[in-house]
Coordinates of C-alpha atoms and ligand atoms in Angstrom, one line a residue:
Chain A
M1 CA -85.5 -51.6 28.6
Y2 CA -84.7 -47.9 29.3
L3 CA -81.0 -48.4 28.9
A4 CA -81.4 -50.7 25.9
L5 CA -83.7 -48.3 24.0
K6 CA -81.7 -45.2 24.8
E7 CA -78.5 -46.7 23.6
M8 CA -80.1 -47.8 20.3
A9 CA -81.7 -44.4 19.8
R10 CA -78.3 -42.8 20.2
S11 CA -76.5 -45.2 17.8
K12 CA -79.1 -45.4 15.2
V13 CA -76.6 -46.0 12.4
R14 CA -74.8 -48.8 14.0
F15 CA -77.9 -50.7 15.1
G16 CA -79.6 -49.8 11.8
L17 CA -76.8 -51.4 9.9
L18 CA -77.3 -54.6 11.8
V19 CA -81.0 -54.6 11.2
A20 CA -80.3 -54.1 7.5
A21 CA -77.8 -56.9 7.4
I22 CA -80.3 -59.3 9.1
A23 CA -83.1 -58.1 6.9
L24 CA -81.0 -58.8 3.9
L25 CA -80.2 -62.3 5.1
V26 CA -83.8 -63.0 6.0
F27 CA -84.9 -61.7 2.6
L28 CA -82.4 -64.1 0.9
I29 CA -83.5 -67.0 3.1
L30 CA -87.2 -66.5 2.3
F31 CA -86.4 -66.0 -1.3
Q32 CA -84.4 -69.2 -1.6
Q33 CA -87.0 -71.0 0.4
S34 CA -89.7 -70.2 -2.0
L35 CA -87.4 -70.7 -5.0
Q36 CA -86.8 -74.2 -3.7
N37 CA -90.4 -74.9 -3.2
G38 CA -91.4 -73.3 -6.5
L39 CA -88.8 -75.3 -8.3
I40 CA -89.8 -78.6 -6.7
T41 CA -93.5 -77.9 -7.2
G42 CA -92.7 -77.1 -10.8
F43 CA -91.0 -80.4 -11.2
I44 CA -93.4 -82.7 -9.5
G45 CA -96.6 -80.7 -8.8
A46 CA -98.5 -82.9 -11.2
I47 CA -97.6 -85.9 -9.0
R48 CA -98.2 -84.2 -5.7
N49 CA -101.5 -82.7 -6.7
Q50 CA -103.1 -85.7 -8.4
N51 CA -105.6 -87.9 -6.6
S52 CA -104.0 -91.4 -6.9
P53 CA -102.6 -92.6 -3.6
V54 CA -100.3 -95.2 -5.2
L55 CA -98.3 -95.1 -8.5
V56 CA -96.9 -98.2 -10.0
Y57 CA -93.8 -97.7 -12.2
S58 CA -91.6 -100.3 -14.0
V59 CA -88.2 -100.6 -12.3
D60 CA -86.6 -99.7 -15.6
G61 CA -88.3 -96.3 -15.5
Q62 CA -86.1 -95.2 -12.6
R63 CA -89.1 -93.3 -11.1
V64 CA -89.6 -91.1 -14.1
I65 CA -93.1 -91.4 -15.4
Q66 CA -92.1 -91.0 -19.0
G67 CA -89.3 -93.5 -18.7
S68 CA -91.5 -96.2 -17.2
V69 CA -93.3 -98.6 -19.4
L70 CA -95.6 -101.3 -18.2
T71 CA -95.8 -104.4 -20.4
P72 CA -99.2 -106.3 -20.4
D73 CA -97.6 -108.9 -18.1
L74 CA -96.5 -106.4 -15.6
E75 CA -99.8 -104.6 -15.8
A76 CA -101.6 -107.8 -15.2
A77 CA -99.3 -108.7 -12.3
A78 CA -99.9 -105.4 -10.6
R79 CA -103.7 -105.4 -11.1
G80 CA -103.8 -108.9 -9.6
V81 CA -102.4 -108.2 -6.1
D82 CA -104.4 -108.2 -2.9
G83 CA -105.8 -104.9 -1.7
V84 CA -106.3 -103.2 -5.0
G85 CA -109.4 -101.0 -5.0
E86 CA -109.3 -99.0 -8.2
V87 CA -106.8 -99.0 -11.0
G88 CA -106.3 -96.6 -13.9
R89 CA -103.7 -96.2 -16.7
I90 CA -101.5 -93.2 -16.9
G91 CA -99.6 -92.2 -20.0
Q92 CA -97.3 -89.2 -20.2
G93 CA -95.4 -87.6 -23.0
T94 CA -93.7 -84.3 -23.7
F95 CA -94.9 -82.7 -26.9
T96 CA -94.3 -79.6 -28.9
A97 CA -97.5 -77.7 -28.5
L98 CA -98.8 -74.5 -30.1
P99 CA -101.3 -72.4 -28.2
T100 CA -103.8 -71.0 -30.7
A101 CA -105.8 -68.6 -28.7
E102 CA -106.9 -65.6 -30.7
R103 CA -105.7 -63.1 -28.1
L104 CA -102.2 -64.2 -28.8
G105 CA -102.6 -62.7 -32.3
G106 CA -101.4 -65.8 -34.1
A107 CA -97.9 -64.9 -33.2
S108 CA -97.6 -67.3 -30.3
E109 CA -94.6 -69.5 -29.8
T110 CA -94.5 -73.2 -29.2
F111 CA -94.0 -74.9 -25.8
D112 CA -92.7 -78.2 -24.6
T113 CA -95.8 -79.4 -23.0
S114 CA -96.6 -82.4 -20.9
V115 CA -99.7 -84.3 -21.7
I116 CA -100.8 -86.7 -18.9
G117 CA -103.5 -89.1 -20.0
Y118 CA -105.6 -90.9 -17.4
D119 CA -108.8 -92.9 -17.4
L120 CA -111.4 -90.1 -17.0
G121 CA -114.0 -92.2 -15.2
E122 CA -117.6 -91.0 -15.0
D123 CA -117.0 -87.4 -13.8
G124 CA -113.5 -86.8 -15.2
R125 CA -112.0 -87.4 -11.8
G126 CA -110.5 -90.8 -12.4
L127 CA -107.2 -91.8 -10.8
G128 CA -104.5 -89.5 -11.9
S129 CA -106.6 -86.4 -12.3
P130 CA -105.8 -83.2 -10.4
T131 CA -107.0 -83.2 -6.8
S132 CA -108.7 -79.9 -7.2
L133 CA -109.3 -77.2 -9.8
S134 CA -108.9 -73.5 -9.4
A135 CA -111.2 -72.8 -12.3
G136 CA -113.4 -74.6 -14.9
R137 CA -114.3 -78.3 -14.8
Y138 CA -112.8 -81.7 -15.3
P139 CA -112.6 -83.1 -18.8
A140 CA -115.8 -84.8 -19.8
A141 CA -114.7 -86.1 -23.2
D142 CA -111.7 -86.7 -25.3
N143 CA -109.7 -83.7 -26.5
E144 CA -110.6 -81.7 -23.3
A145 CA -108.0 -81.0 -20.7
V146 CA -107.2 -79.4 -17.3
A147 CA -104.1 -77.3 -17.6
S148 CA -101.6 -76.2 -15.1
S149 CA -102.8 -72.7 -14.0
S150 CA -99.3 -71.1 -14.0
D151 CA -99.3 -71.2 -17.8
Q152 CA -102.5 -69.3 -18.3
A153 CA -100.8 -66.3 -19.8
S154 CA -98.9 -68.3 -22.4
G155 CA -102.1 -69.4 -24.0
F156 CA -103.2 -72.2 -21.6
D157 CA -106.2 -70.4 -20.2
L158 CA -109.7 -71.6 -19.8
G159 CA -111.3 -72.0 -23.3
D160 CA -107.9 -71.9 -25.1
T161 CA -107.1 -74.5 -27.6
I162 CA -103.7 -76.2 -28.0
R163 CA -102.4 -77.9 -31.1
I164 CA -100.0 -80.8 -30.7
L165 CA -97.2 -80.5 -33.4
P166 CA -96.6 -82.0 -35.8
G167 CA -100.1 -83.0 -36.7
D168 CA -103.5 -81.5 -36.0
E169 CA -104.5 -83.0 -32.7
V170 CA -106.3 -80.1 -30.9
I171 CA -107.0 -80.0 -27.1
T172 CA -109.3 -77.6 -25.5
I173 CA -108.7 -76.4 -22.0
V174 CA -111.8 -76.7 -19.8
G175 CA -110.3 -76.5 -16.3
L176 CA -107.2 -75.1 -14.5
A177 CA -105.3 -76.6 -11.6
D178 CA -102.8 -74.9 -9.3
D179 CA -99.3 -76.3 -8.8
A180 CA -99.9 -79.0 -11.4
Q181 CA -96.8 -78.7 -13.6
L182 CA -94.5 -81.6 -14.5
N183 CA -90.9 -80.9 -15.3
V184 CA -91.6 -77.1 -15.2
T185 CA -93.5 -77.3 -18.4
P186 CA -97.1 -76.5 -19.2
T187 CA -99.1 -79.6 -18.3
L188 CA -102.3 -80.9 -19.6
F189 CA -104.4 -83.6 -17.9
A190 CA -106.6 -85.3 -20.6
S191 CA -108.2 -88.6 -21.3
Y192 CA -106.0 -91.6 -21.9
T193 CA -107.3 -91.7 -25.4
T194 CA -106.4 -88.1 -26.0
Y195 CA -102.9 -88.9 -24.9
E196 CA -102.8 -91.8 -27.3
A197 CA -104.0 -89.6 -30.1
A198 CA -101.4 -87.0 -29.3
V199 CA -98.7 -89.6 -29.5
A200 CA -100.1 -90.8 -32.8
S201 CA -100.3 -87.3 -34.2
A202 CA -96.8 -86.4 -33.3
N203 CA -95.3 -89.7 -34.3
P204 CA -97.6 -91.5 -36.8
D205 CA -95.3 -94.6 -36.9
A206 CA -95.6 -95.4 -33.2
R207 CA -97.2 -98.8 -32.6
G208 CA -98.5 -100.6 -29.5
L209 CA -98.4 -97.7 -27.1
L210 CA -98.2 -99.0 -23.5
P211 CA -99.2 -97.2 -20.3
N212 CA -96.3 -95.6 -18.4
V213 CA -97.6 -95.9 -14.9
L214 CA -100.6 -97.4 -13.2
A215 CA -102.6 -95.2 -10.8
M216 CA -104.0 -97.2 -7.9
A217 CA -106.2 -96.7 -4.9
P218 CA -106.2 -99.4 -2.2
A219 CA -109.4 -101.3 -1.3
E220 CA -111.3 -100.6 1.9
G221 CA -109.2 -101.8 4.9
T222 CA -105.9 -101.6 3.0
T223 CA -103.5 -98.7 3.5
P224 CA -101.5 -97.3 0.5
E225 CA -98.3 -98.6 2.2
Q226 CA -99.7 -102.1 2.3
L227 CA -100.7 -101.9 -1.3
V228 CA -97.3 -100.7 -2.3
A229 CA -95.7 -103.6 -0.4
N230 CA -98.1 -106.1 -2.1
V231 CA -97.3 -104.7 -5.6
N232 CA -93.6 -104.7 -5.1
A233 CA -93.8 -108.3 -3.8
A234 CA -95.7 -109.4 -7.0
S235 CA -92.8 -108.8 -9.4
P236 CA -89.2 -107.6 -9.1
D237 CA -89.8 -105.5 -12.2
L238 CA -92.6 -103.4 -10.5
D239 CA -91.8 -100.3 -8.5
A240 CA -94.8 -99.1 -6.6
L241 CA -94.6 -95.9 -4.6
T242 CA -97.0 -93.9 -2.5
R243 CA -97.8 -90.5 -3.8
A244 CA -95.4 -88.8 -1.4
D245 CA -92.6 -91.2 -2.2
A246 CA -93.1 -90.9 -5.9
E247 CA -92.8 -87.1 -5.4
A248 CA -89.7 -87.3 -3.2
N249 CA -88.0 -90.0 -5.3
T250 CA -88.3 -88.3 -8.7
P251 CA -84.8 -87.9 -9.9
G252 CA -83.4 -84.5 -9.1
V253 CA -85.8 -83.6 -6.3
S254 CA -83.7 -84.8 -3.4
Q255 CA -80.6 -83.2 -5.0
V256 CA -82.4 -79.9 -5.2
R257 CA -83.5 -80.2 -1.6
Q258 CA -80.0 -81.1 -0.5
S259 CA -78.4 -78.2 -2.3
F260 CA -80.8 -75.8 -0.8
Q261 CA -80.5 -77.3 2.6
L262 CA -76.8 -76.6 2.5
I263 CA -77.5 -73.0 1.6
F264 CA -80.0 -72.8 4.4
L265 CA -77.5 -74.2 6.8
L266 CA -75.1 -71.5 5.8
Y267 CA -77.6 -68.8 6.3
G268 CA -78.7 -70.4 9.6
L269 CA -75.1 -70.0 10.8
V270 CA -74.4 -66.6 9.3
V271 CA -77.3 -64.9 11.1
P272 CA -76.3 -65.9 14.6
C273 CA -72.6 -65.4 13.8
V274 CA -73.3 -61.8 12.7
T275 CA -75.5 -61.1 15.6
G276 CA -73.3 -62.7 18.2
L277 CA -70.2 -61.0 17.0
F278 CA -71.9 -57.6 16.7
F279 CA -73.1 -57.7 20.3
L280 CA -69.8 -59.1 21.5
I281 CA -68.0 -56.1 20.0
V282 CA -70.5 -53.7 21.3
T283 CA -70.2 -55.2 24.7
F284 CA -66.4 -54.9 24.6
Q285 CA -66.7 -51.3 23.4
K286 CA -69.0 -50.3 26.3
A287 CA -67.2 -52.2 29.0
N288 CA -66.5 -49.0 30.8
T289 CA -70.1 -48.1 30.9
L290 CA -71.2 -51.5 32.0
T291 CA -68.5 -51.6 34.7
L292 CA -69.6 -48.1 35.9
L293 CA -73.2 -49.3 36.1
R294 CA -72.3 -52.4 38.0
A295 CA -70.3 -50.3 40.4
V296 CA -73.2 -48.0 41.2
G297 CA -75.4 -50.9 42.0
A298 CA -76.9 -52.2 38.8
P299 CA -77.4 -56.0 39.1
S300 CA -75.8 -57.9 36.3
S301 CA -79.1 -59.6 35.6
R302 CA -80.5 -56.2 34.6
L303 CA -77.6 -55.5 32.3
V304 CA -78.0 -58.9 30.7
G305 CA -81.7 -58.4 30.4
S306 CA -81.1 -55.1 28.6
L307 CA -78.6 -56.8 26.2
L308 CA -81.0 -59.6 25.4
A309 CA -83.8 -57.1 24.9
Q310 CA -81.7 -55.3 22.3
V311 CA -80.9 -58.6 20.6
A312 CA -84.5 -59.6 20.4
L313 CA -85.6 -56.2 19.2
I314 CA -82.9 -56.0 16.5
L315 CA -83.6 -59.5 15.3
G316 CA -87.3 -58.9 15.4
S317 CA -87.0 -55.8 13.3
G318 CA -84.5 -57.4 10.9
I319 CA -86.8 -60.4 10.3
A320 CA -89.9 -58.2 9.9
L321 CA -88.1 -55.9 7.5
G322 CA -86.7 -58.9 5.5
A323 CA -90.2 -60.5 5.2
L324 CA -91.6 -57.1 4.2
L325 CA -89.0 -56.7 1.5
Y326 CA -89.6 -60.2 0.3
Y327 CA -93.4 -59.8 0.1
P328 CA -93.5 -57.9 -3.3
I329 CA -90.9 -60.3 -4.8
S330 CA -92.9 -63.3 -3.7
Q331 CA -95.8 -62.3 -5.9
Q332 CA -93.7 -62.7 -9.0
R333 CA -92.9 -65.5 -11.4
L334 CA -89.2 -66.3 -11.9
G335 CA -88.3 -68.1 -15.1
G336 CA -91.4 -70.2 -15.2
I337 CA -91.3 -70.8 -11.4
Q338 CA -94.1 -69.4 -9.4
L339 CA -92.8 -67.8 -6.1
R340 CA -95.1 -67.6 -3.2
F341 CA -95.1 -65.9 0.2
E342 CA -94.9 -68.8 2.5
T343 CA -96.2 -67.8 5.9
S344 CA -95.3 -71.0 7.6
A345 CA -91.7 -70.8 6.3
A346 CA -91.5 -67.2 7.4
I347 CA -92.7 -68.1 10.9
F348 CA -90.3 -71.1 11.0
W349 CA -87.3 -69.0 10.1
A350 CA -88.4 -66.1 12.4
V351 CA -88.5 -68.4 15.4
L352 CA -85.3 -70.3 14.4
L353 CA -83.3 -67.1 13.8
L354 CA -84.6 -65.5 17.0
V355 CA -83.6 -68.5 19.0
L356 CA -80.2 -68.9 17.4
G357 CA -79.5 -65.1 17.5
V358 CA -80.4 -64.8 21.2
G359 CA -78.3 -67.9 21.8
S360 CA -75.4 -66.4 20.0
A361 CA -75.7 -63.3 22.2
L362 CA -75.1 -65.4 25.3
L363 CA -71.4 -65.0 24.5
A364 CA -71.8 -61.2 25.0
A365 CA -74.0 -61.9 28.1
R366 CA -71.2 -64.0 29.6
R367 CA -68.9 -61.0 29.2
V368 CA -71.4 -58.8 31.0
L369 CA -71.7 -61.3 33.8
A370 CA -67.9 -61.5 34.1
I371 CA -67.5 -57.7 34.7
D372 CA -66.0 -56.9 38.0
P373 CA -67.2 -53.6 39.4
I374 CA -63.9 -52.9 41.0
E375 CA -62.5 -52.0 37.7
A376 CA -64.5 -48.8 37.8
T377 CA -62.3 -47.6 40.6
T378 CA -58.9 -48.0 38.8
G379 CA -57.8 -44.7 37.6
A380 CA -58.1 -45.1 33.8
G381 CA -61.2 -47.3 34.0
V382 CA -61.5 -50.6 32.2
G383 CA -59.0 -51.6 29.7
R384 CA -56.1 -49.6 31.1
Chain B
M1 CA -75.1 -43.5 64.0
N2 CA -71.8 -43.3 62.2
A3 CA -71.6 -43.2 58.5
L4 CA -68.6 -45.5 58.4
E5 CA -66.8 -47.8 60.9
L6 CA -63.7 -49.6 59.7
T7 CA -62.2 -51.9 62.3
D8 CA -58.8 -53.5 61.6
V9 CA -59.5 -53.8 57.9
R10 CA -56.8 -55.5 55.9
K11 CA -56.7 -56.0 52.1
V12 CA -54.1 -58.3 50.8
Y13 CA -53.7 -59.0 47.0
T14 CA -52.1 -62.3 46.2
M15 CA -50.1 -62.0 43.0
G16 CA -49.5 -64.7 40.4
D17 CA -46.1 -65.7 41.8
D18 CA -47.7 -66.1 45.3
S19 CA -46.1 -62.8 46.5
E20 CA -48.5 -60.6 48.5
V21 CA -49.3 -56.9 48.3
V22 CA -50.7 -55.4 51.4
A23 CA -52.8 -52.6 50.1
L24 CA -54.5 -51.8 53.4
D25 CA -53.0 -52.8 56.8
R26 CA -55.2 -52.9 59.9
A27 CA -57.0 -49.7 59.0
S28 CA -59.5 -48.4 61.5
L29 CA -61.5 -45.3 60.7
T30 CA -64.7 -43.9 62.0
I31 CA -66.6 -41.2 60.1
G32 CA -69.6 -39.4 61.7
S33 CA -72.9 -39.2 60.0
D34 CA -72.3 -35.8 58.4
E35 CA -68.5 -35.6 58.4
I36 CA -66.5 -34.8 55.3
V37 CA -63.1 -36.5 55.6
A38 CA -60.2 -35.9 53.3
L39 CA -58.1 -39.0 52.5
V40 CA -54.6 -37.9 51.6
G41 CA -51.6 -40.0 50.6
P42 CA -49.1 -40.7 47.9
S43 CA -49.9 -42.7 44.8
G44 CA -50.3 -46.4 45.5
S45 CA -50.8 -45.9 49.2
G46 CA -54.2 -47.5 49.3
K47 CA -56.7 -44.7 49.0
T48 CA -58.8 -46.2 46.3
T49 CA -58.6 -49.5 48.0
L50 CA -60.0 -48.0 51.2
C51 CA -62.9 -46.3 49.4
S52 CA -63.7 -49.4 47.4
I53 CA -64.0 -51.4 50.6
A54 CA -66.1 -48.7 52.3
G55 CA -68.3 -48.6 49.3
G56 CA -68.9 -52.3 49.0
I57 CA -67.1 -52.7 45.6
L58 CA -64.3 -54.7 47.1
R59 CA -64.3 -57.1 50.0
A60 CA -61.8 -56.8 52.8
T61 CA -59.5 -59.7 53.5
E62 CA -60.0 -59.2 57.2
G63 CA -61.7 -56.8 59.5
R64 CA -65.1 -55.3 60.0
V65 CA -66.8 -52.8 57.7
V66 CA -70.0 -51.1 59.0
V67 CA -71.8 -48.5 56.9
A68 CA -74.6 -46.6 58.6
D69 CA -75.0 -49.4 61.1
E70 CA -75.1 -52.1 58.4
D71 CA -72.3 -54.6 58.8
I72 CA -71.3 -55.5 55.2
S73 CA -68.2 -57.6 56.1
A74 CA -69.8 -60.9 55.2
Y75 CA -72.0 -59.8 52.4
S76 CA -72.3 -61.8 49.2
E77 CA -71.8 -60.4 45.7
K78 CA -75.5 -59.9 45.3
E79 CA -76.0 -58.3 48.7
L80 CA -73.1 -55.9 48.0
T81 CA -74.7 -54.9 44.7
R82 CA -78.0 -54.1 46.6
F83 CA -76.0 -52.3 49.3
R84 CA -74.3 -50.1 46.7
Q85 CA -77.6 -49.4 45.1
R86 CA -79.2 -48.2 48.4
M87 CA -76.5 -46.8 50.6
V88 CA -73.5 -45.2 48.9
G89 CA -72.7 -42.8 46.2
F90 CA -69.6 -42.9 44.0
V91 CA -67.6 -40.4 42.1
F92 CA -64.8 -42.3 40.4
Q93 CA -61.4 -41.2 39.4
S94 CA -62.2 -41.3 35.6
V95 CA -65.2 -42.9 34.0
N96 CA -68.3 -41.6 35.6
L97 CA -70.9 -41.1 32.9
V98 CA -72.6 -43.2 30.4
P99 CA -71.6 -41.6 27.1
F100 CA -74.9 -42.4 25.3
L101 CA -77.1 -41.0 28.0
T102 CA -77.9 -37.3 28.6
A103 CA -77.1 -35.6 31.8
R104 CA -80.6 -36.2 33.1
E105 CA -80.6 -39.8 31.9
N106 CA -77.3 -40.4 33.6
L107 CA -79.0 -39.5 36.9
L108 CA -82.1 -41.5 36.1
V109 CA -80.3 -44.7 35.0
V110 CA -79.2 -45.3 38.6
D111 CA -82.8 -45.5 39.6
E112 CA -83.9 -47.4 36.5
L113 CA -81.4 -50.1 37.0
G114 CA -81.8 -50.1 40.8
Q115 CA -84.8 -49.2 42.9
R116 CA -87.2 -48.0 40.2
R117 CA -89.0 -45.3 42.0
G118 CA -90.2 -43.8 38.7
K119 CA -91.8 -40.4 39.1
A120 CA -90.1 -39.7 42.4
A121 CA -86.7 -40.4 40.8
Q122 CA -87.5 -38.0 37.9
Q123 CA -88.4 -35.3 40.4
R124 CA -85.2 -35.9 42.3
A125 CA -83.1 -35.8 39.2
D126 CA -84.6 -32.4 38.2
E127 CA -84.0 -31.0 41.7
L128 CA -80.4 -32.2 41.7
L129 CA -79.7 -30.8 38.2
E130 CA -81.2 -27.5 39.4
E131 CA -79.0 -27.4 42.5
L132 CA -75.9 -28.3 40.6
G133 CA -76.6 -25.5 38.1
L134 CA -77.2 -27.9 35.2
A135 CA -80.9 -27.4 34.6
D136 CA -80.2 -26.0 31.1
R137 CA -77.8 -28.8 30.3
A138 CA -80.1 -31.7 31.2
K139 CA -80.5 -32.8 27.7
N140 CA -76.8 -32.7 26.7
L141 CA -74.7 -35.8 26.2
P142 CA -71.5 -36.0 28.3
S143 CA -69.6 -35.2 25.1
Q144 CA -71.4 -31.9 24.9
L145 CA -70.4 -30.9 28.4
S146 CA -67.3 -29.3 29.8
G147 CA -65.1 -31.1 32.3
G148 CA -66.5 -29.2 35.3
Q149 CA -70.1 -29.8 34.1
R150 CA -69.4 -33.5 33.7
Q151 CA -68.0 -33.7 37.2
R152 CA -71.1 -32.0 38.5
V153 CA -73.3 -34.5 36.7
A154 CA -71.3 -37.2 38.3
I155 CA -71.9 -35.7 41.7
G156 CA -75.6 -35.6 40.9
R157 CA -75.5 -39.2 39.9
A158 CA -73.8 -40.1 43.2
L159 CA -76.5 -38.3 45.2
M160 CA -79.5 -39.9 43.3
N161 CA -80.0 -42.7 45.7
D162 CA -79.9 -40.5 48.8
P163 CA -76.7 -42.2 50.1
K164 CA -75.5 -42.3 53.7
L165 CA -71.9 -42.1 52.5
V166 CA -70.4 -40.6 49.3
L167 CA -67.0 -41.6 48.1
F168 CA -65.1 -39.0 45.9
D169 CA -62.0 -40.5 44.4
E170 CA -59.9 -37.5 43.3
P171 CA -62.9 -35.4 42.1
T172 CA -60.8 -32.5 41.1
S173 CA -57.7 -34.1 39.6
A174 CA -58.9 -33.5 36.0
L175 CA -59.9 -29.9 36.6
D176 CA -57.9 -26.7 36.8
T177 CA -57.5 -25.0 40.2
K178 CA -60.4 -22.6 39.9
L179 CA -62.8 -25.3 38.6
G180 CA -61.5 -27.7 41.2
E181 CA -62.3 -25.3 44.0
Q182 CA -65.7 -24.6 42.6
V183 CA -66.4 -28.3 42.5
M184 CA -65.2 -28.8 46.1
D185 CA -67.3 -25.9 47.2
L186 CA -70.3 -27.6 45.5
I187 CA -69.5 -30.9 47.2
R188 CA -69.3 -29.3 50.6
T189 CA -72.5 -27.4 50.1
E190 CA -74.4 -30.5 48.9
M191 CA -73.1 -32.7 51.7
K192 CA -73.8 -30.2 54.4
R193 CA -77.3 -29.4 53.0
R194 CA -78.2 -33.1 53.2
G195 CA -76.1 -34.0 56.3
T196 CA -74.4 -36.7 54.4
A197 CA -70.9 -38.1 55.2
A198 CA -68.2 -38.2 52.5
I199 CA -64.6 -39.3 51.9
V200 CA -62.7 -37.1 49.5
V201 CA -59.6 -38.7 48.2
T202 CA -57.0 -36.1 47.1
H203 CA -53.4 -35.2 46.5
D204 CA -54.2 -31.6 46.6
E205 CA -53.4 -29.8 49.9
R206 CA -55.3 -26.7 48.8
I207 CA -58.7 -28.4 48.9
L208 CA -58.3 -29.8 52.4
H209 CA -60.0 -26.8 54.0
Y210 CA -63.2 -27.8 52.3
C211 CA -63.2 -30.9 54.5
D212 CA -63.9 -31.3 58.2
R213 CA -60.7 -33.2 58.9
S214 CA -58.1 -35.1 57.0
V215 CA -56.7 -38.6 57.3
H216 CA -53.3 -39.6 56.0
I217 CA -52.4 -42.9 54.5
T218 CA -49.0 -44.3 53.6
D219 CA -48.3 -47.8 52.4
G220 CA -51.8 -48.9 53.5
V221 CA -51.4 -47.6 57.0
L222 CA -53.7 -44.9 58.3
A223 CA -52.6 -41.9 60.4
A224 CA -54.7 -39.1 61.6
Ligands
ATP1 N1 -56.1 -55.6 41.7 C1 -54.9 -55.5 42.3 N2 -54.1 -56.5 42.3 C2 -52.9 -56.3 43.0 N3 -52.5 -55.2 43.6 C3 -53.3 -54.2 43.6 C4 -54.6 -54.2 42.9 N4 -55.2 -53.1 43.1 C5 -54.4 -52.3 43.8 N5 -53.2 -52.9 44.1 C6 -52.1 -52.4 44.8 O1 -52.6 -51.9 46.1 C7 -51.9 -50.8 46.4 C8 -52.9 -49.7 46.7 O2 -53.6 -49.3 45.5 P1 -54.6 -48.2 45.3 O3 -55.2 -48.2 44.0 O4 -55.6 -48.3 46.5 O5 -53.7 -46.8 45.5 P2 -54.1 -45.3 45.5 O6 -53.7 -44.7 46.8 O7 -55.5 -45.2 45.1 O8 -53.2 -44.8 44.3 P3 -53.4 -43.6 43.3 O9 -53.3 -42.3 44.0 O10 -52.4 -43.8 42.3 O11 -54.8 -43.7 42.7 C9 -51.0 -50.4 45.3 O12 -49.7 -50.9 45.6 C10 -51.5 -51.2 44.1 O13 -50.4 -51.6 43.3
MG2 MG1 -56.5 -44.3 43.4

């Protein structure tokens, strides 16, 4: 430790630069990690954080709620399978909506807004409703809604009213739910009737509106997976998915994940490469010193220990600094995407990068082990 | 107890093309416990090789090497490292100091990476620096020291572990005559004060009188 610390203290700039480089990479990793999660949550938060364990789409819908349409036949077929506990209809549409809160001073802009209609049930918590609220209450009547909390500031706050354009259908926000957006737009959870009214108001010619998706809960003794299998067996035109599958299979989600994974893989390689190379170069540069120390009786294990202590210390500082830099950024919103400081991701990356970084330094450690103290005796020292 | 007993020590280097270089040929040498012996010989004669074998940095091809009653002839790599740590002091021909450690730390690092005596080592380092006239340079890095001061720090480093035998490989070659004599004077004083044996490798006839006797080596063969 003595040698390791003294060396770093005497070459602050050199080791400081490495810490800065690692901090920057860690910052970027964490930033992208939460960008990925924020993006995906923005896309499918409304699916992830709703209470229905199984969602039944039509095959035609290709796993997009709005694209799926369940004809009465299909609906009847799905409702009739074994193991169904509860069933509710879900309708979803994207509307041009105008927040009308007074604090906006009448100058507010319109938003593409998702309205998700579900069967409210007795307490407003019917299948398809948000799993939990961060404020307010569930809808108790038509024209009341829970809104995605990330759009509060845009006029989707508790007590605000939203007008669906064109037309004069007005929805009042009575509750807020976190991470409940669909397609990164403000999202309103309202009664199925409200949804129907919104469609009618925006498009008076629409006739015979059908539900997009069925929300299902399995009966006692049936698992969601069994229920999914039963529904899918009932008709080739039905596409039942568990909540997690519905989320993961929404078009775009897996592509986003894959793209980010590629980026993470690159970072995951760059950090150990930078660390490994740095310490390899440093080890070469101080070969004379290491040879001298070996010659005067320092065991190679001590020298390797000293090297690894430096690696761990540098990585640790870099990671801590990167996380620290990221913290203030993580409290921001970025183009409609809510970033978040993800402690578990930070810990995961810290451990991974430490392991990879120390592993990469084994190259330098091998150099240290290979040093022959006899070289200290040759006139010009090592590297003559 | 003798500081060093070499009996019929041979060192043969096998080259890539299977030719052999005999660097040391049946060398026998005994050095008393507080004797200072000058090892004199032309370049390439085997002086460094002999010192390296006596100091446990290099293993002899044949023969017996006993340092302060400890037979190191059959020691393993690890045992030799431990041996160097405890028994011998080195002043090498060129690189002797860790550039990023101060004079005092250069002394302490020997203990830190070796026996770890802590407080006792710090006390010893301060005493040595005082004796070597370096007390006011203790916090200087090697780059902030003159050649003679650096050599004195190296001597202090070599004495940190209280060695039974100190090996000086051309300790004055980088110094001018006056400085060289000062350093030799210091070496003699320090060795005699402690009753420690030493081998001083040199080309320079003028410093022979600082030693108790001299041994000549030519093409790996010793001659008194
Ligand atoms: N690693 C080695 N491989 C092969 N031959 C070597 C090796 N080291 C030394 N030799 C040879 O052994 C002989 C003795 O070398 P040594 O370094 O002991 O000489 P020296 O007396 O210290 O010379 P100088 O005064 O120049 O330092 C030389 O011929 C040298 O070329
Ligand atoms: Mg030599």
